[in-house]
Short mmCIF file of C-alpha atoms and ligand atoms in Angstrom, two decimals:
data_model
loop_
_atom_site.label_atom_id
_atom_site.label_comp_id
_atom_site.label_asym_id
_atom_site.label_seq_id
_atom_site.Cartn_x
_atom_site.Cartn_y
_atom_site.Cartn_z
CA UNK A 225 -24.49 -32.89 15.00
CA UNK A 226 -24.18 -29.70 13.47
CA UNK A 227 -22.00 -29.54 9.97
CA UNK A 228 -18.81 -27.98 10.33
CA UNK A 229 -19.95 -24.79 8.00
CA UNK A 230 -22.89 -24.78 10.42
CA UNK A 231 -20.58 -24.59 13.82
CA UNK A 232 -18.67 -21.85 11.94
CA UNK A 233 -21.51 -19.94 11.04
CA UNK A 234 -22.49 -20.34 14.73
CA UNK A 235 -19.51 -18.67 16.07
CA UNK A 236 -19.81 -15.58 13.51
CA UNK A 237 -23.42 -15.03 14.73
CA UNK A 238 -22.50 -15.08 17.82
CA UNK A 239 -19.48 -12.37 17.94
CA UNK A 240 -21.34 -10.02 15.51
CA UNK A 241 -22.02 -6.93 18.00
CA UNK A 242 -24.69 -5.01 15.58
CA UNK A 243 -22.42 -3.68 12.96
CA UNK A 244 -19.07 -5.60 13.35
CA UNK A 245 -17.72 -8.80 14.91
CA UNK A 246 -15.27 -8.52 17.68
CA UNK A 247 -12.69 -11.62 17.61
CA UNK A 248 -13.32 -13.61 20.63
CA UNK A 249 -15.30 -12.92 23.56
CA UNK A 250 -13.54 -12.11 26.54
CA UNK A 251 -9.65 -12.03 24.89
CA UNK A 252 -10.62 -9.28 22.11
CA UNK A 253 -13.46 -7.49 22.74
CA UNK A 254 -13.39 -4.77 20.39
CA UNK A 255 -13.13 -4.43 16.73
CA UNK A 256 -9.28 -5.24 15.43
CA UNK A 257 -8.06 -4.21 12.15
CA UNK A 258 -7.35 -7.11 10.47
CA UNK A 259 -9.23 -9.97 11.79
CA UNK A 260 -12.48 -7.69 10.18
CA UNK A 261 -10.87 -8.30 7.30
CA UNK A 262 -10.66 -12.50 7.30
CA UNK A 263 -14.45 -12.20 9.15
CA UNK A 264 -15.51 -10.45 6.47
CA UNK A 265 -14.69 -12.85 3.69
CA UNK A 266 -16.32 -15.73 6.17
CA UNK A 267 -19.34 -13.54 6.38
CA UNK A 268 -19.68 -12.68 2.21
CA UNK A 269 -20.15 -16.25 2.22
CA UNK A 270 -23.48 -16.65 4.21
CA UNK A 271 -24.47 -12.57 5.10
CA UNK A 272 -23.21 -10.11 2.24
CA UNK A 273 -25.25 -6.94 4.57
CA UNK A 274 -23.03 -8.24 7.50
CA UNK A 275 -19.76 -8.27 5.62
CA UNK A 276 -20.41 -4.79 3.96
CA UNK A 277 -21.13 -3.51 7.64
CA UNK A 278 -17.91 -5.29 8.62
CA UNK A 279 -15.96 -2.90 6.58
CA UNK A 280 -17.95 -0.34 6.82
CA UNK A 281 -17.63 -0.23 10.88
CA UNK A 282 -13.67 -0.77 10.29
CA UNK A 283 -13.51 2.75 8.27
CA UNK A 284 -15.53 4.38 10.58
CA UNK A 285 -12.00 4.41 12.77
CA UNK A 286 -9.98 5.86 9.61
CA UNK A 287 -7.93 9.11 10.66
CA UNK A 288 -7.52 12.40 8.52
CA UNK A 289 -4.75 11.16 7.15
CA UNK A 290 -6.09 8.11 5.96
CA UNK A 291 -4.43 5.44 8.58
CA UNK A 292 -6.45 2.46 9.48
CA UNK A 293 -6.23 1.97 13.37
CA UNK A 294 -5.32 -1.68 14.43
CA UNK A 295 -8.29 -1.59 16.89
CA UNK A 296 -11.67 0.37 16.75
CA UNK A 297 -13.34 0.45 20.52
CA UNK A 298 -16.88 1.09 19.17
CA UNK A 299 -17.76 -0.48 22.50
CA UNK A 300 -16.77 -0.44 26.34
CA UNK A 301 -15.38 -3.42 27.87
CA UNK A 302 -12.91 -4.30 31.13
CA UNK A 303 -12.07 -8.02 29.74
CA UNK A 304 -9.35 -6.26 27.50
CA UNK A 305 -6.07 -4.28 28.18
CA UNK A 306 -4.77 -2.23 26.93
CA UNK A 307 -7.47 -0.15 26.47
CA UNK A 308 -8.25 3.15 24.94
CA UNK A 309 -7.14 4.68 27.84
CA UNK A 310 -3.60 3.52 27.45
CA UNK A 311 -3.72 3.69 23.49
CA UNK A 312 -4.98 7.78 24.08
CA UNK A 313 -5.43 7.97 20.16
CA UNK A 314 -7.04 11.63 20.73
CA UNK A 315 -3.31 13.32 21.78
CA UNK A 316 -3.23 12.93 17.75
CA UNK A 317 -4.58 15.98 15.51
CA UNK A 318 -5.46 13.02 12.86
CA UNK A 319 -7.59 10.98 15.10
CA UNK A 320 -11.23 10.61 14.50
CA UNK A 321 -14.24 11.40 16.83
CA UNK A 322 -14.39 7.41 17.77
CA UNK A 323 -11.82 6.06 20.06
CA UNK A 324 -9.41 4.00 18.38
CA UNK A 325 -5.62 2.53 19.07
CA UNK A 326 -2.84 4.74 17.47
CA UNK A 327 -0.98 1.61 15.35
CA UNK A 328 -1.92 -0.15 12.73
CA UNK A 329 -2.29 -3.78 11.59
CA UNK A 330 -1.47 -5.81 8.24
CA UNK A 331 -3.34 -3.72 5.32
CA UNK A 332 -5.54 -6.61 4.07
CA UNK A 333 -8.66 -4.42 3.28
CA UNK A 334 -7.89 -3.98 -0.57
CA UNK A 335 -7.78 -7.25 -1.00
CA UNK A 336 -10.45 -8.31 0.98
CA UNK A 337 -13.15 -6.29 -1.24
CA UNK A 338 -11.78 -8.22 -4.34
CA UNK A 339 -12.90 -10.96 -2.55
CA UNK A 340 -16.35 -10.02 -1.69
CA UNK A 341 -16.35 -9.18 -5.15
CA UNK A 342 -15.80 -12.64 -6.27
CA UNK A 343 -18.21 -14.31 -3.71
CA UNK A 344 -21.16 -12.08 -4.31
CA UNK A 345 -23.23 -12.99 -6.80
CA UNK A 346 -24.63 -9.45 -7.37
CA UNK A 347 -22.02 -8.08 -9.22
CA UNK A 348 -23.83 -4.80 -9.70
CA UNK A 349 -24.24 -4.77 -6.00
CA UNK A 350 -21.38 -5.40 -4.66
CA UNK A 351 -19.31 -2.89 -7.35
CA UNK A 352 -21.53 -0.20 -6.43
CA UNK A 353 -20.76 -0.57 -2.35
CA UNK A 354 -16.69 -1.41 -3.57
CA UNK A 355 -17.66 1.94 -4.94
CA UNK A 356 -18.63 3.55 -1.70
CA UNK A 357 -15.68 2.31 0.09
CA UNK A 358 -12.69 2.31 -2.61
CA UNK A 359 -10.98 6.03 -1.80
CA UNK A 360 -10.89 5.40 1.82
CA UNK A 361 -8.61 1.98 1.00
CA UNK A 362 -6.95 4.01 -1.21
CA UNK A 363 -5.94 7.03 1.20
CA UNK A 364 -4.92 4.51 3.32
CA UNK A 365 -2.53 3.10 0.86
CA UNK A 366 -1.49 6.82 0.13
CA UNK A 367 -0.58 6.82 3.64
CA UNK A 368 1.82 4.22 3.99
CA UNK A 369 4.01 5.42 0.94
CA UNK A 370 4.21 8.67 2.08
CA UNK A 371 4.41 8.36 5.92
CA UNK A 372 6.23 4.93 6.58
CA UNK A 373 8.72 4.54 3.81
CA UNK A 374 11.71 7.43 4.23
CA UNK A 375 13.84 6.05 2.13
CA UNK A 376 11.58 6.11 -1.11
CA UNK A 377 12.37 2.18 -1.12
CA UNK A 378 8.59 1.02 -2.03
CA UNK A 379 8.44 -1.27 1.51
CA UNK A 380 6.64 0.31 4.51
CA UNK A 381 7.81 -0.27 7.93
CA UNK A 382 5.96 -1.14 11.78
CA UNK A 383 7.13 0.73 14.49
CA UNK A 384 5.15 -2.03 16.73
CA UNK A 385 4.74 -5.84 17.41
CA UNK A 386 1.33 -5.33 17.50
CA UNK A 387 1.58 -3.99 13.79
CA UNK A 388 2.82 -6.82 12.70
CA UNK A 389 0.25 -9.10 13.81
CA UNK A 390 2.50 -11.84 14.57
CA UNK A 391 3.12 -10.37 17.86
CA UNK A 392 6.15 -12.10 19.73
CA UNK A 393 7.53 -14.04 17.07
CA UNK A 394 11.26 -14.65 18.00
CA UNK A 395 12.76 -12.51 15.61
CA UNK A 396 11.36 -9.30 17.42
CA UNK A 397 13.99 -10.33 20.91
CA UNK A 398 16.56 -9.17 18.69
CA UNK A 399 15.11 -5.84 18.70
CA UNK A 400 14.01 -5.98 22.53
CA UNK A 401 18.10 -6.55 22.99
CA UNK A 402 18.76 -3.39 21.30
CA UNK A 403 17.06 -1.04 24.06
CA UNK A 404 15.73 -0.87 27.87
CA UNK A 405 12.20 -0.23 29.08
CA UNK A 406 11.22 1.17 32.67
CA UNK A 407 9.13 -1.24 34.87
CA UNK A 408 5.54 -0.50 33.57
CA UNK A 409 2.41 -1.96 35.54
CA UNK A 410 0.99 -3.74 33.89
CA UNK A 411 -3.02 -4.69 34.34
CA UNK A 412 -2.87 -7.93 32.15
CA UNK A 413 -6.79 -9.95 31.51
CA UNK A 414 -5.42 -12.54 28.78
CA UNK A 415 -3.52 -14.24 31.15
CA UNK A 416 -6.42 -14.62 33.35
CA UNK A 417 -8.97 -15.49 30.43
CA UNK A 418 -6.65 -18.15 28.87
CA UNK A 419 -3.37 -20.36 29.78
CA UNK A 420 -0.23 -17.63 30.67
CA UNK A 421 2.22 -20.34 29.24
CA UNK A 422 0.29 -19.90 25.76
CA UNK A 423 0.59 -15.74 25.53
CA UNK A 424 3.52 -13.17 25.60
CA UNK A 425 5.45 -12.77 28.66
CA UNK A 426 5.37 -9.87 31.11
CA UNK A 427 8.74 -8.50 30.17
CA UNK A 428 7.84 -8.47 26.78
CA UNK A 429 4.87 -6.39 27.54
CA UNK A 430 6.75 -3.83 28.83
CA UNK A 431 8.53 -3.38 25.79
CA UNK A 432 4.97 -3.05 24.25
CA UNK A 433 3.65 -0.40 26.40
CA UNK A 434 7.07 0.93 26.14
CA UNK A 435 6.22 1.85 22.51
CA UNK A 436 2.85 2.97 22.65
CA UNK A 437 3.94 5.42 25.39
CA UNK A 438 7.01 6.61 23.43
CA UNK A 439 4.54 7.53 20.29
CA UNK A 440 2.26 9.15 22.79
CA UNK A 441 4.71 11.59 24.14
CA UNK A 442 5.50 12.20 20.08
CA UNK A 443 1.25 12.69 19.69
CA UNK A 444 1.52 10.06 17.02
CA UNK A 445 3.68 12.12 14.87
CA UNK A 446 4.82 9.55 12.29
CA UNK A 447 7.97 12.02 11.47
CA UNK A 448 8.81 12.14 15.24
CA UNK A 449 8.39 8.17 15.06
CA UNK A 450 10.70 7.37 11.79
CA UNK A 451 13.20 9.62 13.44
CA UNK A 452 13.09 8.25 17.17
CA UNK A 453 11.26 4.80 17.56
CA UNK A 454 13.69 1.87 18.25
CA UNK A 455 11.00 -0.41 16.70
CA UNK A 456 11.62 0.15 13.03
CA UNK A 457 11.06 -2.87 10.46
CA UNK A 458 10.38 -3.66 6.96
CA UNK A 459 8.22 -6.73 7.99
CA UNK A 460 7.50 -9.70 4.96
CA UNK A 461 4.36 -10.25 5.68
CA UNK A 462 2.93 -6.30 5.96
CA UNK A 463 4.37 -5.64 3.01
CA UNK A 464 3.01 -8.86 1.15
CA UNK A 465 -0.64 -7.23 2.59
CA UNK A 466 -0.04 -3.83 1.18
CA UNK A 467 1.00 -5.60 -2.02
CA UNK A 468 -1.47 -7.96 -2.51
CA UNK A 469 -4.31 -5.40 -2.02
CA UNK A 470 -2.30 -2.72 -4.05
CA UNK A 471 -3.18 -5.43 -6.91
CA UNK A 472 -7.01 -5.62 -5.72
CA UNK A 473 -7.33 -2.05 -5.65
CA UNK A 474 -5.30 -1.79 -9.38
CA UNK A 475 -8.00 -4.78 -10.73
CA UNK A 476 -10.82 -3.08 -8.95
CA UNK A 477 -10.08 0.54 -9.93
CA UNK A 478 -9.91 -0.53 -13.36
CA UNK A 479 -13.48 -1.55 -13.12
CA UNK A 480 -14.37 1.39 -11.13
CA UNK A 481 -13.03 3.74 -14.04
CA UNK A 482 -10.14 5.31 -11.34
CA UNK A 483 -7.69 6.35 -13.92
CA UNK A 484 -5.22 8.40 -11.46
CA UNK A 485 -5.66 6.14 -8.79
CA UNK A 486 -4.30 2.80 -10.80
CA UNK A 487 -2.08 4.96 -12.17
CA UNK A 488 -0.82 6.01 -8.65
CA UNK A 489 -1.25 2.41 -7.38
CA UNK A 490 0.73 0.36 -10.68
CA UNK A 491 3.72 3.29 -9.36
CA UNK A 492 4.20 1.62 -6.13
CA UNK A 493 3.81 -2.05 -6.69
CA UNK A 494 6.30 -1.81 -9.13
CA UNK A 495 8.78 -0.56 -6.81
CA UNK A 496 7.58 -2.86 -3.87
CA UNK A 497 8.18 -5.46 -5.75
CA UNK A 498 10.97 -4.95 -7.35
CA UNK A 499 12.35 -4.17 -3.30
CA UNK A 500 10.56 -6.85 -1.85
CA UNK A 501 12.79 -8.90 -3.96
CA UNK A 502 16.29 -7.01 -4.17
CA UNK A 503 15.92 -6.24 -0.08
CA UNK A 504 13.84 -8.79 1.76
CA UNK A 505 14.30 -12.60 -0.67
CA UNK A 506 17.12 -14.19 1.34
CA UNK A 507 18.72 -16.35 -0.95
CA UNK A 508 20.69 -18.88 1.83
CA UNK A 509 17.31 -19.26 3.70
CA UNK A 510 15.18 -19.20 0.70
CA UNK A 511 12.39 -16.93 1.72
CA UNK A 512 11.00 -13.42 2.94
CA UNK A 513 12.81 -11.92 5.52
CA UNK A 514 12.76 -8.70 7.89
CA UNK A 515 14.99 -5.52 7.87
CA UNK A 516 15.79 -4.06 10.98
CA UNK A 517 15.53 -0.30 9.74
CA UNK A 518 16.64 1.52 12.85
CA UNK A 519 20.09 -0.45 13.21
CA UNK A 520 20.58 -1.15 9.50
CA UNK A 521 20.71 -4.86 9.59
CA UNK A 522 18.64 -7.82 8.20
CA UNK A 523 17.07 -10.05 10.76
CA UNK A 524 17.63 -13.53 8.80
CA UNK A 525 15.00 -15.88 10.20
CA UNK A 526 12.18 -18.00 8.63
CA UNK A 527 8.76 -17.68 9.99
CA UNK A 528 5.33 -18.34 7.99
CA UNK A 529 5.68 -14.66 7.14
CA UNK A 530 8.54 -15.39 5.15
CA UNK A 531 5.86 -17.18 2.43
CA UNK A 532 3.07 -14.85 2.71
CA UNK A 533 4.90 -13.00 -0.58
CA UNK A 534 3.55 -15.83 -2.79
CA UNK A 535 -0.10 -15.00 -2.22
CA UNK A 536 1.05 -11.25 -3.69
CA UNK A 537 2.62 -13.16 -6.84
CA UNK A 538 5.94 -11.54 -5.71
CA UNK A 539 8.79 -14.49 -6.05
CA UNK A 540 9.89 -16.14 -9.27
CA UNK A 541 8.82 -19.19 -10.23
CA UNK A 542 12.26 -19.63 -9.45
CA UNK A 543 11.97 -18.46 -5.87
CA UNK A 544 8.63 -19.95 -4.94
CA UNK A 545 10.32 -23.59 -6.06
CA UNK A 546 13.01 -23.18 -3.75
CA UNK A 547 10.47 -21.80 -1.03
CA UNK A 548 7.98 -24.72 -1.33
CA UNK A 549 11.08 -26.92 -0.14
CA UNK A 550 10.03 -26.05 3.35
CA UNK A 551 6.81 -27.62 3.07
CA UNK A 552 7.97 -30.95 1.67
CA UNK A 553 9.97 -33.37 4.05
CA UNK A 554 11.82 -29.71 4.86
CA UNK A 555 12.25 -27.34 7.52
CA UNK A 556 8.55 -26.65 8.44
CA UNK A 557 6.92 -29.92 7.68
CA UNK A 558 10.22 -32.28 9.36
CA UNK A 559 12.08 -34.43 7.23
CA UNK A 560 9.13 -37.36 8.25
CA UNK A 561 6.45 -35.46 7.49
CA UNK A 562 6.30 -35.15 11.34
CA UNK A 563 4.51 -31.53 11.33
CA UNK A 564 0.99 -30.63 10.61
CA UNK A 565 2.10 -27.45 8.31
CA UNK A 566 2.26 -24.60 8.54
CA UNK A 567 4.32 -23.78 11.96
CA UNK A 568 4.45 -19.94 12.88
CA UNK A 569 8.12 -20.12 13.32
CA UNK A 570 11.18 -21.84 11.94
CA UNK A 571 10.69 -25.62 13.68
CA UNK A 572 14.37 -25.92 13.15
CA UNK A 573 15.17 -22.98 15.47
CA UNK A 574 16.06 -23.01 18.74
CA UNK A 575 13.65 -20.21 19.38
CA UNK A 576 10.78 -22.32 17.79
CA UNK A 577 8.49 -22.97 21.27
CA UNK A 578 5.16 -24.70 19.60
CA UNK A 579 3.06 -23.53 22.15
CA UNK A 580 3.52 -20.04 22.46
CA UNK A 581 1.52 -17.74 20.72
CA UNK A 582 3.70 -16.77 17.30
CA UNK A 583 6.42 -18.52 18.26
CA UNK A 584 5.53 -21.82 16.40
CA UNK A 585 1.77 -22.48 16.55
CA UNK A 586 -0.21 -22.77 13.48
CA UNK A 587 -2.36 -20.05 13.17
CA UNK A 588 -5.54 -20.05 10.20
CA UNK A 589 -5.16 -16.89 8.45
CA UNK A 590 -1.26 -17.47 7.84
CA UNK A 591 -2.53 -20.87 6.25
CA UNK A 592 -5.13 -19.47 4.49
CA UNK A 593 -2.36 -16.85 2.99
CA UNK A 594 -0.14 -19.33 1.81
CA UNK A 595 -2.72 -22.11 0.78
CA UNK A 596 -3.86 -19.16 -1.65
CA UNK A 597 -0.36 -18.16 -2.31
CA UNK A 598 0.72 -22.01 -3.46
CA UNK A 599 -2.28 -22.62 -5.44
CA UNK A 600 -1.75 -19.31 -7.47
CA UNK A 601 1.96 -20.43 -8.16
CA UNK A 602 0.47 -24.02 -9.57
CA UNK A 603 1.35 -26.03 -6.66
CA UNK A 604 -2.57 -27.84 -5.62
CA UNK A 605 -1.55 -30.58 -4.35
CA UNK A 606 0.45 -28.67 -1.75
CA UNK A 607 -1.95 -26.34 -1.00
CA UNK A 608 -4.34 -28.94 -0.80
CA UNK A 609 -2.77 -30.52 2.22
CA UNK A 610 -2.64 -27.13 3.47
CA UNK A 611 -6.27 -26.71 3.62
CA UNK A 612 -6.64 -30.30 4.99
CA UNK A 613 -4.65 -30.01 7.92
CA UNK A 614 -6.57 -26.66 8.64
CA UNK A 615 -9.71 -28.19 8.33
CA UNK A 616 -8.47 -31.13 10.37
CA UNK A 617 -7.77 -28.89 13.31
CA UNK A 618 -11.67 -27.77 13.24
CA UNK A 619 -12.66 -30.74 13.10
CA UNK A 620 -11.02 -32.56 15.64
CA UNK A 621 -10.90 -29.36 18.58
CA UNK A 622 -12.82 -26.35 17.23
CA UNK A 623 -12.44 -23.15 16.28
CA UNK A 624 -9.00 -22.28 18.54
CA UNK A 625 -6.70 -19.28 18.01
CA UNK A 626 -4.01 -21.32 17.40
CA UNK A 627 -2.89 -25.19 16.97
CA UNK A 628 0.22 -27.52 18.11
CA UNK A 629 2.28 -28.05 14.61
CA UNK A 630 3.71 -31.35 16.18
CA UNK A 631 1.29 -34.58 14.98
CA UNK A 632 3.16 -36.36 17.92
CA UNK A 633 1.81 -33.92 20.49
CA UNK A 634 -1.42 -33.24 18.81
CA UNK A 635 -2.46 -37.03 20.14
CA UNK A 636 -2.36 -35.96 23.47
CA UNK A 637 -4.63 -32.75 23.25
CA UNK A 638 -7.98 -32.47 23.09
CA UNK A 639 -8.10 -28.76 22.28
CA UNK A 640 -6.03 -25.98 20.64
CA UNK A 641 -4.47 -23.32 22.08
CA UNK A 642 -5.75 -19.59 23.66
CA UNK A 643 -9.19 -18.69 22.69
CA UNK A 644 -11.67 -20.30 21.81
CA UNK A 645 -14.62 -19.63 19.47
CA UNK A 646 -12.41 -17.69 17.54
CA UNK A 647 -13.68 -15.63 14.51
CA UNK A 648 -10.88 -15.91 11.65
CA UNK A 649 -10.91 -19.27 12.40
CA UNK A 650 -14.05 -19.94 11.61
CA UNK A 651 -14.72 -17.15 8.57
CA UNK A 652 -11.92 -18.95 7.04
CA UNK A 653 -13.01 -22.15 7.40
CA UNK A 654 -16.16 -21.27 5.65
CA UNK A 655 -13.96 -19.61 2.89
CA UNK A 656 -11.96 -22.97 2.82
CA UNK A 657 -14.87 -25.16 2.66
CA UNK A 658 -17.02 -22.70 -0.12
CA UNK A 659 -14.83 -20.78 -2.10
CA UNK A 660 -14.62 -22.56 -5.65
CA UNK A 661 -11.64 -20.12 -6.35
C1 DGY B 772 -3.26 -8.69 21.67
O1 DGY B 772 -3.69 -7.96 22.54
O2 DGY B 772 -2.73 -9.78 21.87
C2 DGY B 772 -3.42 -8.26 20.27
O3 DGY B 772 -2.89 -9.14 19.36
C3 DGY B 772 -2.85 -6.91 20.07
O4 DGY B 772 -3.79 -6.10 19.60
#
């Protein structure tokens, strides 16, 4: 029997497509935004050439104005809607000659090339690619602060689910409520690859498509799109991203010699910060929330996004003590320690559905945020169970999407949930069971 790093490895080396990996065969055919990013630390590990090309592939779908598409269709396939086709990046003058979608995905690149700096052992090596690939981060970053934050507040916003990466979490019905969408057709393949009851429904898919169409008729105008989109949110866990790879980029730059750039980049995180804590730390739930910027209102609901902040070093020590509460006979682990941790969405909630996609299953890159998040606020043993629980699920089922929090249900599966073979999953995994850091 194979080792468990061995299995993992397997599944990278099977989903690498010549210069990038796509995440799962079949569900996600392409390459997406910020799954490259988690499959490239995985890679560093056991391929540094692959990893590099990982990154490398990812920019190749950078616009003129330096935004990062959530999904680069280097390739054709039918397995996947929607498709470029439906996306129709090109109505935009900023799109590139490649076909790419027109949103965007959690900005973990920064950070991500910190950590192939820290895994390589080639230090000269892997500075001199950073080097190759540092301004095209950075006029991505540029971006964001100037197109997707009007009110000079230092927090971007999404103007899509699909930004967000945590796609139909609960918290974005509240913003379905606030508008109607036309009866779409809709040529769904997920829920023909994989279980229906596991992915979004069809209604919320409309609202989806909904979106993308609005910001087509708009050519991707992000002034049209501040001004008209009914999706508008300061999301925790984008801005936690941006944040935590603002710092890469600052640490980086420094050793790059990029005088106006950390200059540039120490300007915003200040701010974010600063914001992130004054706007988005809600003190009664103790955690990261979202503000709902088109109807001026805070959506007040825990979800594993509302901890991401602590891998950015954004709480207090103050704050992150009241946030670890969760995790210990608390909200997300059950007052038994009934919950493998960490749940999606608030157990508590009557929204929570632990089967559903983000609505409550555990997903590995959110645990790999806030493992690294706990351990660089002091709390190992914490962070420790973190990592065993994730490794447990590997173990025991494979390399899933996503897993069933409850330890009560979990005895009567014998798999995780949607796809399998899935690549975070596994290029975490091999960060979880290498990385000394
Ligand atoms: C999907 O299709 O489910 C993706 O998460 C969106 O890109």
């Amino acid at each position: 029997m194979p080792s468990l790093l061995e299995q993992a490895s397997r599944v990278l080396n099977n989903n690498w497509k010549e210069t990038f990996t796509i995440p799962c065969e079949g569900l996600y055919p392409f390459q997406w935004n910020w799954d490259s990013g988690f499959i490239a630390i995985g890679w560093a590990h056991i391929d540094m050439d692959r990893a590099k090309s990982e990154v490398r592939s990812l920019l190749k779908g950078q616009w003129k104005n330096g935004f990062l598409p959530h999904i680069v269709f280097h390739n054709e396939s039918k397995t996947y809607y929607p498709g470029p086709e439906v996306h129709a990046a090109h109505l935009s003058d900023q799109s590139p000659g490649i076909k790419t979608s027109g949103i965007t995905q959690p900005p973990v690149l920064g950070f991500v090339l910190e950590e192939l700096y820290h895994i390589s052992e080639d230090k000269e090596d892997i500075l001199s690619f950073i080097d190759t690939v540092y301004d095209a981060v950075f006029r991505n970053h540029h971006y964001f602060y100037t197109h997707r934050d009007p009110e000079e507040e230092g927090l971007v916003y999404i103007c899509h689910n699909w930004e967000a990466g945590t796609d139909n979490t609960p918290v974005w019905d509240f913003i379905w409520e606030t508008f109607e969408v036309p009866d779409y057709e809709l040529d769904r393949k997920d829920t023909k690859l994989i279980d229906a009851s596991h992915r979004p429904t069809n209604k919320e898919y409309q609202y989806y498509i909904h979106l993308i169409e609005l910001f087509k008729q708009w050519r991707y105008d992000d002034a049209k799109i501040a001004q008209g989109s009914p999706f508008l949110v300061q999301d925790p866990l984008f801005n936690s991203m941006l944040i935590k790879s603002n710092e890469s980029l600052i640490t980086l730059g420094k050793r790059l010699g990029k005088k106006d750039k950390v200059a540039q980049l120490e300007e915003w995180q200040e701010k974010a910060i600063h914001s992130m804590n004054s706007k988005l730390y809600d003190e009664s739930l103790q955690g990261y929330v979202y503000y709902d910027l088109r109807n001026s209102r805070k959506l007040s609901h825990l979800s594993s996004s509302s901890f991401t902040p602590l891998m950015a070093g954004i709480p207090s020590e103050k704050q992150a003590a009241a946030m670890v509460q969760h995790f210990q006979n608390g909200r997300f682990s059950g007052e038994q320690d009934e919950n493998f941790l960490c749940a999606s969405f608030d157990p508590s909630s009557e929204f929570f559905n632990s089967k559903k996609y983000w609505r409550g299953p555990i997903w590995i890159n959110l645990n790999w945020i806030i493992y690294r998040g706990l351990k660089r606020y002091g709390y190992v043993e914490l962070s420790e169970k973190i990592k065993e629980h994730t490794i447990h699920f590997m173990n025991t089922y494979g390399f899933y999407e996503y897993f069933e929090p409850s330890k009560a249900l979990n005895n009567k599966l014998d798999k995780g949930y949607g796809g399998n073979n899935f690549s975070w999953s596994a290029a975490l995994t091999i960060d979880l069971l290498t990385n000394k850091r």
